[in-house]
PDB file of C-alpha atoms in Angstrom:
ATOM      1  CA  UNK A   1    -106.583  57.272  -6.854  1.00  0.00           C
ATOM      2  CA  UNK A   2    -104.297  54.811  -5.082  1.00  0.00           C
ATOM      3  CA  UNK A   3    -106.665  54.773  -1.807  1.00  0.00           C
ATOM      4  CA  UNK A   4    -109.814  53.792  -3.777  1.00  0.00           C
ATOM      5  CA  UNK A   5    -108.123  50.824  -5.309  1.00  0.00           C
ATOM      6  CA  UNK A   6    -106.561  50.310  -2.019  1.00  0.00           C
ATOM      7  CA  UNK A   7    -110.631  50.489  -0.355  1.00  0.00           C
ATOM      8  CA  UNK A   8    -111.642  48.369  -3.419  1.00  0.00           C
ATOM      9  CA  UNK A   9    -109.325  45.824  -2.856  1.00  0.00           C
ATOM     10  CA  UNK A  10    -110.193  45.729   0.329  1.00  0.00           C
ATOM     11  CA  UNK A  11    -113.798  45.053  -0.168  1.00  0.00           C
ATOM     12  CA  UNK A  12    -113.428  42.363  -2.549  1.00  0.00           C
ATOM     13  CA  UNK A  13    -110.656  40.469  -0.021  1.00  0.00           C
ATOM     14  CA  UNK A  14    -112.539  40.843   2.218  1.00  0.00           C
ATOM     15  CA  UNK A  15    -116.002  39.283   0.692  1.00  0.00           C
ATOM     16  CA  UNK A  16    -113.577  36.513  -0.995  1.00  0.00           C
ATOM     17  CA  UNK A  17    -112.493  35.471   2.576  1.00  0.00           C
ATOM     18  CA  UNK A  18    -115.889  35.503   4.075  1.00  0.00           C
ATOM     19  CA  UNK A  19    -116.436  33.168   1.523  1.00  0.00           C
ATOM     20  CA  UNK A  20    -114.003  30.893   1.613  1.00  0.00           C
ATOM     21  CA  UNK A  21    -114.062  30.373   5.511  1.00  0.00           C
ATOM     22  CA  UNK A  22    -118.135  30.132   5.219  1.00  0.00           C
ATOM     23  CA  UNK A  23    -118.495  32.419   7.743  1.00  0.00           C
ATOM     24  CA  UNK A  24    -120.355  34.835   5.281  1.00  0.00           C
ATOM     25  CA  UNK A  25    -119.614  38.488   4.803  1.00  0.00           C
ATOM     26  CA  UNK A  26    -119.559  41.434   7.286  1.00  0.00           C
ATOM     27  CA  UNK A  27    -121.294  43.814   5.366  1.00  0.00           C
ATOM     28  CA  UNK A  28    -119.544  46.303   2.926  1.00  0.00           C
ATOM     29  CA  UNK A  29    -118.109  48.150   5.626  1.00  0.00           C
ATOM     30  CA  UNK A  30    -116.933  44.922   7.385  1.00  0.00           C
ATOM     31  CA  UNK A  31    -115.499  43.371   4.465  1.00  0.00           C
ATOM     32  CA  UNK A  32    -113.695  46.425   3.560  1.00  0.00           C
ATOM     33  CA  UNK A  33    -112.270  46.755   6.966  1.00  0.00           C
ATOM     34  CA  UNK A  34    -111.459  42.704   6.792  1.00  0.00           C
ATOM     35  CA  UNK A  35    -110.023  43.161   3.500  1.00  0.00           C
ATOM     36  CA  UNK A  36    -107.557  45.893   4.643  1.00  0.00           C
ATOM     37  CA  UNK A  37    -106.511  44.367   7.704  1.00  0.00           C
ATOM     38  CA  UNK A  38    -106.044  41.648   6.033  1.00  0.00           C
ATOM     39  CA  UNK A  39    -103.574  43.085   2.936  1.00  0.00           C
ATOM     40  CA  UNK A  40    -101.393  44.424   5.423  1.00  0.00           C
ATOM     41  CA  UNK A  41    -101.389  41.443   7.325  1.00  0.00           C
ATOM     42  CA  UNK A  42    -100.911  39.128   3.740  1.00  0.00           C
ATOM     43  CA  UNK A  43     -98.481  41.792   2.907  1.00  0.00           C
ATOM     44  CA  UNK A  44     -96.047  41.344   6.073  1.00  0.00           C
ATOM     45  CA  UNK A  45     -96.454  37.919   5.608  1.00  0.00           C
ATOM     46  CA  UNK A  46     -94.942  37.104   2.301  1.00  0.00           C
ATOM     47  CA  UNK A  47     -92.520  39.706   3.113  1.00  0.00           C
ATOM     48  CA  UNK A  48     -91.390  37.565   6.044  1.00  0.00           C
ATOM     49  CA  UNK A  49     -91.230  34.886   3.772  1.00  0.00           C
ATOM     50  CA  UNK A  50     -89.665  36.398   1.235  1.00  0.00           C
ATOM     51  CA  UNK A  51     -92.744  35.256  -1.174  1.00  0.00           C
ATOM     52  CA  UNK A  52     -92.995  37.680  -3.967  1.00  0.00           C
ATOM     53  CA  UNK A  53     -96.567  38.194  -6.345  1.00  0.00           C
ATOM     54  CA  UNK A  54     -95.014  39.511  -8.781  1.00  0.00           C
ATOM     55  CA  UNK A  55     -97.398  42.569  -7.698  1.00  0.00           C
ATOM     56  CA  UNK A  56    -100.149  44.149 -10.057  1.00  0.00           C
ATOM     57  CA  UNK A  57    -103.395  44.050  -9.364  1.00  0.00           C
ATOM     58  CA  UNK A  58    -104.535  40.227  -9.509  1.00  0.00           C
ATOM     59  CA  UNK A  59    -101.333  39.577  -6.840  1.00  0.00           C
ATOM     60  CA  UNK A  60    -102.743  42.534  -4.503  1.00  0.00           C
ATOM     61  CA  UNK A  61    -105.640  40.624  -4.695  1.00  0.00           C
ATOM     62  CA  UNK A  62    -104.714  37.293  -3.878  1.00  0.00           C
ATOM     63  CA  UNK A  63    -101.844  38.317  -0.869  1.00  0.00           C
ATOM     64  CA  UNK A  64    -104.886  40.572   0.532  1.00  0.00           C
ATOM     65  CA  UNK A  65    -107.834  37.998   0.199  1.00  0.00           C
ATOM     66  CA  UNK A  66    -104.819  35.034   1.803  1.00  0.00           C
ATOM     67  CA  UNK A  67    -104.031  37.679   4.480  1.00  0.00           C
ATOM     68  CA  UNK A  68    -108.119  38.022   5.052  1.00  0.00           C
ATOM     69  CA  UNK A  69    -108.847  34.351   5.655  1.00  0.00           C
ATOM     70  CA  UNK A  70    -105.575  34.277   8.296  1.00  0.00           C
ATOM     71  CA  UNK A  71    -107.237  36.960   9.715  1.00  0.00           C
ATOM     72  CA  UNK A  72    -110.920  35.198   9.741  1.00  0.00           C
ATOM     73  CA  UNK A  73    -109.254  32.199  11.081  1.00  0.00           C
ATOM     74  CA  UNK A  74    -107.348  33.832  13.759  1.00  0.00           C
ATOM     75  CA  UNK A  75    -110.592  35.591  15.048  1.00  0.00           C
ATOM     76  CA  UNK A  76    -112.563  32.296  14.653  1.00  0.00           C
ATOM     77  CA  UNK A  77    -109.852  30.543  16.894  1.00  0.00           C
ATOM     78  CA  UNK A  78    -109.769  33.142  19.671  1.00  0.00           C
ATOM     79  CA  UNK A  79    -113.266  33.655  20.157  1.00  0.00           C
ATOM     80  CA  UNK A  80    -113.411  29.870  20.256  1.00  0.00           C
ATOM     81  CA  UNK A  81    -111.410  29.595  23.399  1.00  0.00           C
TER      82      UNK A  81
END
């Protein structure tokens, strides 16, 4: 049960990002896999930081959609250059 709130997650993270950085959305499968990518990157980040959500499912969200516009940023700055 844990992986389909981990893939749902993912997908709305992933559509929230495309949002915010106005780049629009992937696709389901895209925004799923730019959701994921980008909780695990959101996730070592506030660990580095020592940041904590307070977890549940609203913090999930937010650390994975935060780690999904780093992500969407990063990609739009190497392909950029």
């Amino acid at each position: 049960m844990e992986f389909i709130w981990f893939i749902l997650i993912g997908l709305v993270a992933g559509a929230l990002a495309g949002q915010i950085v106005h780049g629009g959305g992937f696709g389901v499968v895209g925004d799923i896999i730019v959701g994921i990518v980008g909780a695990l990157l959101g996730g070592f980040l506030f660990n580095t930081f020592g940041v904590s959500t307070g977890g549940g499912l609203i913090g999930s969200l937010i650390v994975a959609t935060l780690g999904a516009v780093v992500l969407l940023y990063g990609i739009r700055l190497v392909k950029a250059s």
